[in-house]
Short mmCIF file of C-alpha atoms and ligand atoms in Angstrom, two decimals:
data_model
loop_
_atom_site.label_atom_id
_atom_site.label_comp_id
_atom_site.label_asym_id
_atom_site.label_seq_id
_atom_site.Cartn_x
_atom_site.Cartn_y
_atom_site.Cartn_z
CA UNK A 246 -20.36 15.82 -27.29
CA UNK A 247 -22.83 14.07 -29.70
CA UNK A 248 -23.96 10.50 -29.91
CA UNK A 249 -25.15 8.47 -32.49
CA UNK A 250 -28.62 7.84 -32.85
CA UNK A 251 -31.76 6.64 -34.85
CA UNK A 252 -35.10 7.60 -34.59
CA UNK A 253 -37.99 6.31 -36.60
CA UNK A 254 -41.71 6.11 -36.91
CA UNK A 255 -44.87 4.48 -38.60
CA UNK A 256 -46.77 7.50 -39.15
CA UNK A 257 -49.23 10.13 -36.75
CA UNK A 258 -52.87 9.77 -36.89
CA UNK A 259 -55.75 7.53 -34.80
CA UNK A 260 -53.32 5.14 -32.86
CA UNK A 261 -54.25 3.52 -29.85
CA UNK A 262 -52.71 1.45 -27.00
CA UNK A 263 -54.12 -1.70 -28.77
CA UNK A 264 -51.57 -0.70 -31.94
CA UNK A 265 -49.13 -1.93 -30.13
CA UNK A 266 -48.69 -4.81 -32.59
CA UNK A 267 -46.83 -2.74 -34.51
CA UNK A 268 -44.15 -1.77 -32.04
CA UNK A 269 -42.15 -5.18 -32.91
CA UNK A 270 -41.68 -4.25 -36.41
CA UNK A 271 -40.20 -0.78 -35.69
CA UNK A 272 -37.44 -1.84 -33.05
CA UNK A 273 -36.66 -4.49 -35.54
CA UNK A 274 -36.41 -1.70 -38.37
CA UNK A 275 -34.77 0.67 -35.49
CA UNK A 276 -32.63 -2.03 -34.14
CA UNK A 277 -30.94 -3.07 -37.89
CA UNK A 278 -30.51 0.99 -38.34
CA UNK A 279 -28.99 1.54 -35.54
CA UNK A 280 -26.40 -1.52 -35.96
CA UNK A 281 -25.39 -0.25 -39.21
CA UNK A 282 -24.39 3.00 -37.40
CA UNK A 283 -22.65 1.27 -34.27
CA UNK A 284 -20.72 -0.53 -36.97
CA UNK A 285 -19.65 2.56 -38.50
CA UNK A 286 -21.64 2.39 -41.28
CA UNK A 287 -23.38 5.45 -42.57
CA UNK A 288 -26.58 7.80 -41.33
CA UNK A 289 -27.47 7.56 -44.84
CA UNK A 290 -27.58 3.58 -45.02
CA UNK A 291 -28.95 3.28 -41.63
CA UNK A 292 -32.00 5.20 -42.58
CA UNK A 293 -32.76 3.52 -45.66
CA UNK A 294 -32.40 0.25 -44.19
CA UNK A 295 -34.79 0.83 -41.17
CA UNK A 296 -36.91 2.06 -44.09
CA UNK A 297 -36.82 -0.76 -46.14
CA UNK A 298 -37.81 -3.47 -43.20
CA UNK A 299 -40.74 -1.21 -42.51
CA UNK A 300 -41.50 -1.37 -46.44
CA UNK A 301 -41.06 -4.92 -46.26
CA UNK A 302 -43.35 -5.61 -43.34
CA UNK A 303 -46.68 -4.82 -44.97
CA UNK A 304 -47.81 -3.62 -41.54
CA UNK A 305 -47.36 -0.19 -42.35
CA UNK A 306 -48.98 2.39 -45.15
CA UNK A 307 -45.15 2.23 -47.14
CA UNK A 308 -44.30 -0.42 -49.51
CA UNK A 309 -45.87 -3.42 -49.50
CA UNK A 310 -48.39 -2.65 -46.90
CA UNK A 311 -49.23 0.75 -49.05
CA UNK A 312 -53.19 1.90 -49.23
CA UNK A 313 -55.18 2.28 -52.49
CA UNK A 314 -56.16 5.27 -54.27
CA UNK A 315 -59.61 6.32 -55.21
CA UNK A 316 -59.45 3.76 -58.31
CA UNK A 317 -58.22 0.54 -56.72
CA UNK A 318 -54.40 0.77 -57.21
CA UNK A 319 -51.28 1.78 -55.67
CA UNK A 320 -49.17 4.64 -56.05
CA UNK A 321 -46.46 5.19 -53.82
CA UNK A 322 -44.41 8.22 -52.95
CA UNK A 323 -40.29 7.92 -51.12
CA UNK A 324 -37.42 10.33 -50.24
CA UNK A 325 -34.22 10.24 -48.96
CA UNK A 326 -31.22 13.27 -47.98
CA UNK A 327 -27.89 13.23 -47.02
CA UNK A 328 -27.25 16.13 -44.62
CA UNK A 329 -23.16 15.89 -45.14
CA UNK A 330 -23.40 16.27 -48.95
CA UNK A 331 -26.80 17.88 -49.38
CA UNK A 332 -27.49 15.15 -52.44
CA UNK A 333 -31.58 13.93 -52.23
CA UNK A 334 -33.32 11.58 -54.24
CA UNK A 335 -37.09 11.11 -54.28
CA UNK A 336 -40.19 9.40 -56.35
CA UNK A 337 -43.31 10.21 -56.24
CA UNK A 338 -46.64 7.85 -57.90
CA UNK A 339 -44.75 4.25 -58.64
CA UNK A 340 -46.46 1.64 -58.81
CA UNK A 341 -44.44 -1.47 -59.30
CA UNK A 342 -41.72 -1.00 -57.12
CA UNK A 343 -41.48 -2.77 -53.96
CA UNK A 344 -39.09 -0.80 -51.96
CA UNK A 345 -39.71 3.15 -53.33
CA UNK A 346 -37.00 3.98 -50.81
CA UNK A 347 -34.26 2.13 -52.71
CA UNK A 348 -35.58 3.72 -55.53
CA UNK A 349 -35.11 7.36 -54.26
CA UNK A 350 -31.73 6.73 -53.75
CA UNK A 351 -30.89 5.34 -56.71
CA UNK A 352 -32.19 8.29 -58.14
CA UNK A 353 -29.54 10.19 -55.89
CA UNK A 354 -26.88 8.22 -56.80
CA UNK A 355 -27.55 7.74 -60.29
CA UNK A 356 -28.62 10.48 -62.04
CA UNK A 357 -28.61 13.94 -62.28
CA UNK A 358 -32.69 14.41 -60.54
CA UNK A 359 -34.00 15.52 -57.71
CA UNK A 360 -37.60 13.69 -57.97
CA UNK A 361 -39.05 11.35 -60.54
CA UNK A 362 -42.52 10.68 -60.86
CA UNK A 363 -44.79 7.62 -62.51
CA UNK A 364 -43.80 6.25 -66.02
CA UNK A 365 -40.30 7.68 -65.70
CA UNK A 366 -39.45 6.41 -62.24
CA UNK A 367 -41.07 3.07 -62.64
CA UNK A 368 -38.93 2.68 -66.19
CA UNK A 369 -35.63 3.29 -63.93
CA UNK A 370 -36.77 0.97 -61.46
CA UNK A 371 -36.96 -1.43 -64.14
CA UNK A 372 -33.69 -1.27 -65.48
CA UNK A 373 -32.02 -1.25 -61.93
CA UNK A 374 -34.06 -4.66 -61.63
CA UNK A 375 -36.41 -2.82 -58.37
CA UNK A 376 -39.80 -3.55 -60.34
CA UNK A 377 -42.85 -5.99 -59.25
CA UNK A 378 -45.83 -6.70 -60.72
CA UNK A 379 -48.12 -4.34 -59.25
CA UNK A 380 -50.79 -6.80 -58.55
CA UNK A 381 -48.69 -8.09 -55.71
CA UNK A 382 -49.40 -4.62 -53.80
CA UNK A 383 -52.85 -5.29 -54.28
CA UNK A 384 -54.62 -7.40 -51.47
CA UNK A 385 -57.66 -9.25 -50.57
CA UNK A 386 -57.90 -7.32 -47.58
CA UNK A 387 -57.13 -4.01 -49.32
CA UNK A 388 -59.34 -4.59 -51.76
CA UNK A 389 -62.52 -5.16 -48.88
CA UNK A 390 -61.19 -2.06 -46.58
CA UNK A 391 -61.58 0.07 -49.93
CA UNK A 392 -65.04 -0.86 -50.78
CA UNK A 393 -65.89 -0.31 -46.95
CA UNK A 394 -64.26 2.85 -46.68
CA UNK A 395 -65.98 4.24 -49.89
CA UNK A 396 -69.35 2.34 -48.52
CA UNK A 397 -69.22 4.38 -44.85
CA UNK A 398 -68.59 7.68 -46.84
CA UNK A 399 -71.46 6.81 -49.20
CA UNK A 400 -73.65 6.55 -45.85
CA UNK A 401 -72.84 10.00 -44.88
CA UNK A 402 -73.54 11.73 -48.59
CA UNK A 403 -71.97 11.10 -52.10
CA UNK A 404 -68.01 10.18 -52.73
CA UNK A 405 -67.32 13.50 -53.80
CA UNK A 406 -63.62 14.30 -55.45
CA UNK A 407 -63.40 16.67 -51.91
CA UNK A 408 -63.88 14.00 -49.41
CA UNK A 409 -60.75 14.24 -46.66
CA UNK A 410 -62.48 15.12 -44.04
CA UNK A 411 -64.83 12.73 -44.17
CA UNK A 412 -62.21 10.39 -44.39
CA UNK A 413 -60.60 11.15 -41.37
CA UNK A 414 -64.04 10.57 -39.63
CA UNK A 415 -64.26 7.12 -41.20
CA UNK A 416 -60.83 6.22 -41.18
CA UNK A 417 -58.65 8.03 -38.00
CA UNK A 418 -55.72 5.25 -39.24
CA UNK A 419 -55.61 7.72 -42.37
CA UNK A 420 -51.95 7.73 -42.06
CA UNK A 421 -48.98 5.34 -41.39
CA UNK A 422 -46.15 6.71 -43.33
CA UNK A 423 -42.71 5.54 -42.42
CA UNK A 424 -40.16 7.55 -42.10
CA UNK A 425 -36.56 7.58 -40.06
CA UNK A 426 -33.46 9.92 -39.42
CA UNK A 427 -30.01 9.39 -37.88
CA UNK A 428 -26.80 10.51 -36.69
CA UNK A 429 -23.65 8.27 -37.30
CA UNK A 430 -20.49 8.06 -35.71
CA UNK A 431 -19.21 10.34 -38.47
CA UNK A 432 -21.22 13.03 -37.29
CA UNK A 433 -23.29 12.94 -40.34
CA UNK A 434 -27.08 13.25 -40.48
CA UNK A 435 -29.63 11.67 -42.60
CA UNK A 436 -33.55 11.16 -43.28
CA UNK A 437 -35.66 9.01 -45.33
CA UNK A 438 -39.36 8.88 -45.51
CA UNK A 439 -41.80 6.13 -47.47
CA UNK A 440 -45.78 6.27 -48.29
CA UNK A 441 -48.58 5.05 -49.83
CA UNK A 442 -49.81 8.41 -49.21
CA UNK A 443 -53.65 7.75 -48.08
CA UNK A 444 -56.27 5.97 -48.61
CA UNK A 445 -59.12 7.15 -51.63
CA UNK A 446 -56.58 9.66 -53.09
CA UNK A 447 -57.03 10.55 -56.75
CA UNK A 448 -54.54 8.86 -58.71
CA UNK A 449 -51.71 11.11 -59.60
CA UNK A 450 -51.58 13.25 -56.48
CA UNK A 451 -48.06 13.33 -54.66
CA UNK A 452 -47.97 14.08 -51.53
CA UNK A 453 -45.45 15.35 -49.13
CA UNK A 454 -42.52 12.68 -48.55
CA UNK A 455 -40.67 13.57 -52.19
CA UNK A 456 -41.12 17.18 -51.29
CA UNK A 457 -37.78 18.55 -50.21
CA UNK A 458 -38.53 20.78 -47.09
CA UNK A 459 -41.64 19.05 -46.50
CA UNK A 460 -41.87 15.56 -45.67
CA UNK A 461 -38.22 15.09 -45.55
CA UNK A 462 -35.18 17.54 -45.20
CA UNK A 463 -31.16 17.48 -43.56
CA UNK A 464 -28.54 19.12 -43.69
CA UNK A 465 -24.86 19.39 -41.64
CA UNK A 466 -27.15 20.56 -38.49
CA UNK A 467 -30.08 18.77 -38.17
CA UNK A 468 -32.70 16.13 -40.24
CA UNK A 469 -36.38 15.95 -39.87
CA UNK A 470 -38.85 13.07 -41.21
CA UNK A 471 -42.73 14.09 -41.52
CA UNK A 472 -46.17 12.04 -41.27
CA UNK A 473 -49.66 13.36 -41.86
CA UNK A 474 -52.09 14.99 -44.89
CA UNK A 475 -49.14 16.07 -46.99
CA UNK A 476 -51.02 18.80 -48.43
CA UNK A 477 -50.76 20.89 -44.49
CA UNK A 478 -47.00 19.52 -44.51
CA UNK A 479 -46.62 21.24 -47.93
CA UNK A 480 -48.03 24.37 -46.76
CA UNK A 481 -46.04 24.32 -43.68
CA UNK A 482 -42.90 23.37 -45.16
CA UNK A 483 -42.95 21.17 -42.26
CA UNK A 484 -39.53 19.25 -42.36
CA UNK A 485 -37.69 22.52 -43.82
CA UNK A 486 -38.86 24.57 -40.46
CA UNK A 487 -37.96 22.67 -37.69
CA UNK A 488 -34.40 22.27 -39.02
CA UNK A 489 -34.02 26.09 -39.57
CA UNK A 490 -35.55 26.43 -35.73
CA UNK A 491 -32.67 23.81 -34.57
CA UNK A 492 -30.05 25.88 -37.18
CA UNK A 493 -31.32 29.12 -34.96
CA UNK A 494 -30.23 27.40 -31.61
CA UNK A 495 -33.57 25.95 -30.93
CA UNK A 496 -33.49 22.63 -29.53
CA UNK A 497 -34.73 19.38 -31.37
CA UNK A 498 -37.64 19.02 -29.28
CA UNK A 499 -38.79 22.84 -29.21
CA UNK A 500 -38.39 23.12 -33.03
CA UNK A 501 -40.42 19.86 -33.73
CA UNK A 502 -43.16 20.92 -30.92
CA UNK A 503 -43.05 24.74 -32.79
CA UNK A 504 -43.31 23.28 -36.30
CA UNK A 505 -46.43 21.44 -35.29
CA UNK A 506 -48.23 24.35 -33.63
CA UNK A 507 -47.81 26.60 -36.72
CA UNK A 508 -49.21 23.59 -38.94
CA UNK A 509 -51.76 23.57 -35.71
CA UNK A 510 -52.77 26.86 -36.02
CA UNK A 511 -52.98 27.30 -39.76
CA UNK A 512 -54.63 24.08 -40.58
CA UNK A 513 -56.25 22.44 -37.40
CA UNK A 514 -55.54 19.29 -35.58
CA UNK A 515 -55.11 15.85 -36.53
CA UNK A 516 -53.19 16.13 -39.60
CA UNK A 517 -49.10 16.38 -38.70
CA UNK A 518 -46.50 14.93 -36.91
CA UNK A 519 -42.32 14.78 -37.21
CA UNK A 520 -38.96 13.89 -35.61
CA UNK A 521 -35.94 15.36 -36.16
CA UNK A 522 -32.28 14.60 -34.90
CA UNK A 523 -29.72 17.08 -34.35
CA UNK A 524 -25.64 17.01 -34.84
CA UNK A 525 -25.50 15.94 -31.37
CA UNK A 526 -27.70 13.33 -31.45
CA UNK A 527 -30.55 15.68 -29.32
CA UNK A 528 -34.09 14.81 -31.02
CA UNK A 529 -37.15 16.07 -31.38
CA UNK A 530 -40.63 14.60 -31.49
CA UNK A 531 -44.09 16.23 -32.01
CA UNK A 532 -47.24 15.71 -33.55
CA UNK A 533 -51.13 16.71 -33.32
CA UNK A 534 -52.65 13.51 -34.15
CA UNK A 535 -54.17 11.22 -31.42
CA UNK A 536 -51.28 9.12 -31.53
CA UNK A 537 -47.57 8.59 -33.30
CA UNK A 538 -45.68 5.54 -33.52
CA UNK A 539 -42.11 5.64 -32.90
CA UNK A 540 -38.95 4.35 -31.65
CA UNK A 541 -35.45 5.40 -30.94
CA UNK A 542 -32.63 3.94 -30.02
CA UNK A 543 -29.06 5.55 -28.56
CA UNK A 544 -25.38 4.75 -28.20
CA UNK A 545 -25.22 3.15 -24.83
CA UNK A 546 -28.68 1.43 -25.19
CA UNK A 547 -28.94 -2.07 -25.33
CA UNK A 548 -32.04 -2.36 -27.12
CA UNK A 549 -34.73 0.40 -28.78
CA UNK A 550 -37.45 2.29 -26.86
CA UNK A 551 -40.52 1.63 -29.37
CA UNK A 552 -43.66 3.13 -28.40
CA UNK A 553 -46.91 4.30 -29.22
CA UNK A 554 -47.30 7.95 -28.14
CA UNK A 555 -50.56 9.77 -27.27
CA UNK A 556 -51.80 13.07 -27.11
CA UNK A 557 -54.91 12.86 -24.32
CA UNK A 558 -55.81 16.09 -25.37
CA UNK A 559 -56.60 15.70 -28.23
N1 LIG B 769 -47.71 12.26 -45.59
C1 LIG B 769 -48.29 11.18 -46.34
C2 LIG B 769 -48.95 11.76 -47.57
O1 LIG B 769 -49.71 12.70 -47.44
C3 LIG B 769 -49.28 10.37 -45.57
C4 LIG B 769 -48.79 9.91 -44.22
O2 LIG B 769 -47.91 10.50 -43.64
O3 LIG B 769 -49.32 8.91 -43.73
O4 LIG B 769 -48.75 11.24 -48.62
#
């Protein structure tokens, strides 16, 4: 028998205990997700609504709260599938669009794309009304964390164009990515993911969350949402494996924890993490950060289970 469920997360990479400031904002995003589903409402709108609040919050690397590239601006990257009808929508570099998720399924629902990317997105987004000035993604506080970033790899050698893994030593909060994935009453699955990608990329570069198979993939048996350096998540086909391990007869949380060890093995530690929900409502959870954010929350449950997770052993 299945039950319907959402599961969602703020991204993999150096979280802590003391992050727990963040848990509010994903039980609220959880929590309005999962009421659209105990309504009757649809995976597919449940997902993109716990999306958008995380989007919204500024808290989180998606959105508003999206990191700056190499050069000072923002370029963010959003996807969404419907597992029942196999129709996806993604964007990949906008920059004046406040809710990139909205955008990605517009592009679903309105056209006849998969993904579209800078100029051409951004131009949709303006007809459908979606567009902001871009200077309202830019902070004060962005602004300062980018020269201080660039100033502690600087310390350490030159800002060369090949600089991640110095960035992960400066910066474990790397990620943040948003991403969530239900099951409705219908039986119908869904996923939708939503980045600023990370922090002194070059401008340009898309990363893994508009990437069908990668950061975000459903179908009729499962749906999977992925967080981390979307360049091992592209490799790995990350999303896109862990739903064929669940289509196999794996279970959600064997598929998710076998996903990450091949990523593991190929590409090191500290750079993925995913969830996944099945057709009956059986999820998965796995990463090889330090930490992942998350939260979940079931039929029968009165409230969601938000929580940071960590990995002691690593
Ligand atoms: N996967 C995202 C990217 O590489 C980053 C993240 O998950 O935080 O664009």
């Amino acid at each position: 028998m299945s039950r319907h469920v959402i599961v969602v997360h703020g991204g993999a990479g150096g979280f802590s205990k003391r992050d727990e400031k963040y848990l509010e904002i994903l039980s609220e995003a959880t929590a309005k997700g999962f009421n659209i589903i105990e309504r009757g409402g649809s995976a597919l709108d449940a997902v993109v609504e716990a999306v958008v609040v995380l989007e919204n919050s500024g808290k989180f690397n998606a959105g508003l709260g999206s990191c700056l590239t190499l050069d000072g601006i923002v370029e963010m990257d959003a996807g969404v599938m419907d597992g029942s009808t196999g129709r996806v929508g993604c964007v990949g570099a906008v920059r004046c669009v406040k809710n990139p998720i909205i955008l990605a399924r517009k592009v679903m629902e309105l056209t006849d794309h998969i993904l579209l990317v800078g100029e051409g997105a951004e131009m949709l987004a303006k007809c459908l009304g979606l567009n902001i000035d871009p200077s309202l993604l830019l902070t004060e506080e962005k602004l300062s964390r980018l020269s201080d970033i660039k100033e502690k790899i600087r310390k350490q050698g030159s800002l060369r164009l090949k600089k991640l893994d110095k960035i992960r030593e400066v910066c474990p909060d790397l990620y943040g990515t948003v991403g969530a994935v239900a099951l409705d009453r219908a039986g119908n699955l869904a996923t939708a993911t939503s980045t600023g990608g990370y922090w002194l990329k070059l401008r340009g570069r898309v990363g893994d969350t508009p990437i069908i198979g990668a950061g975000i993939y459903a179908d009729k048996t499962s749906a999977a949402s992925a967080t981390g350096m979307g360049e091992v998540i592209m490799k790995t086909l990350l999303c896109f494996r862990v739903c064929q391990f669940i289509e196999w007869g794996v279970s959600p949380q064997k598929a998710a924890e076998a996903g990450i060890s091949i990523a593991t093995k190929r590409y090191g530690s500290g750079n993925a993490g995913v969830i996944v929900v099945d057709r009956n409502g059986d999820i998965g959870i796995a990463f090889n950060t330090r930490g992942m954010a998350i939260a979940y929350m079931y039929e029968g449950m009165d409230r969601p289970i938000a929580e940071i997770r960590i990995r002691e052993d690593i």
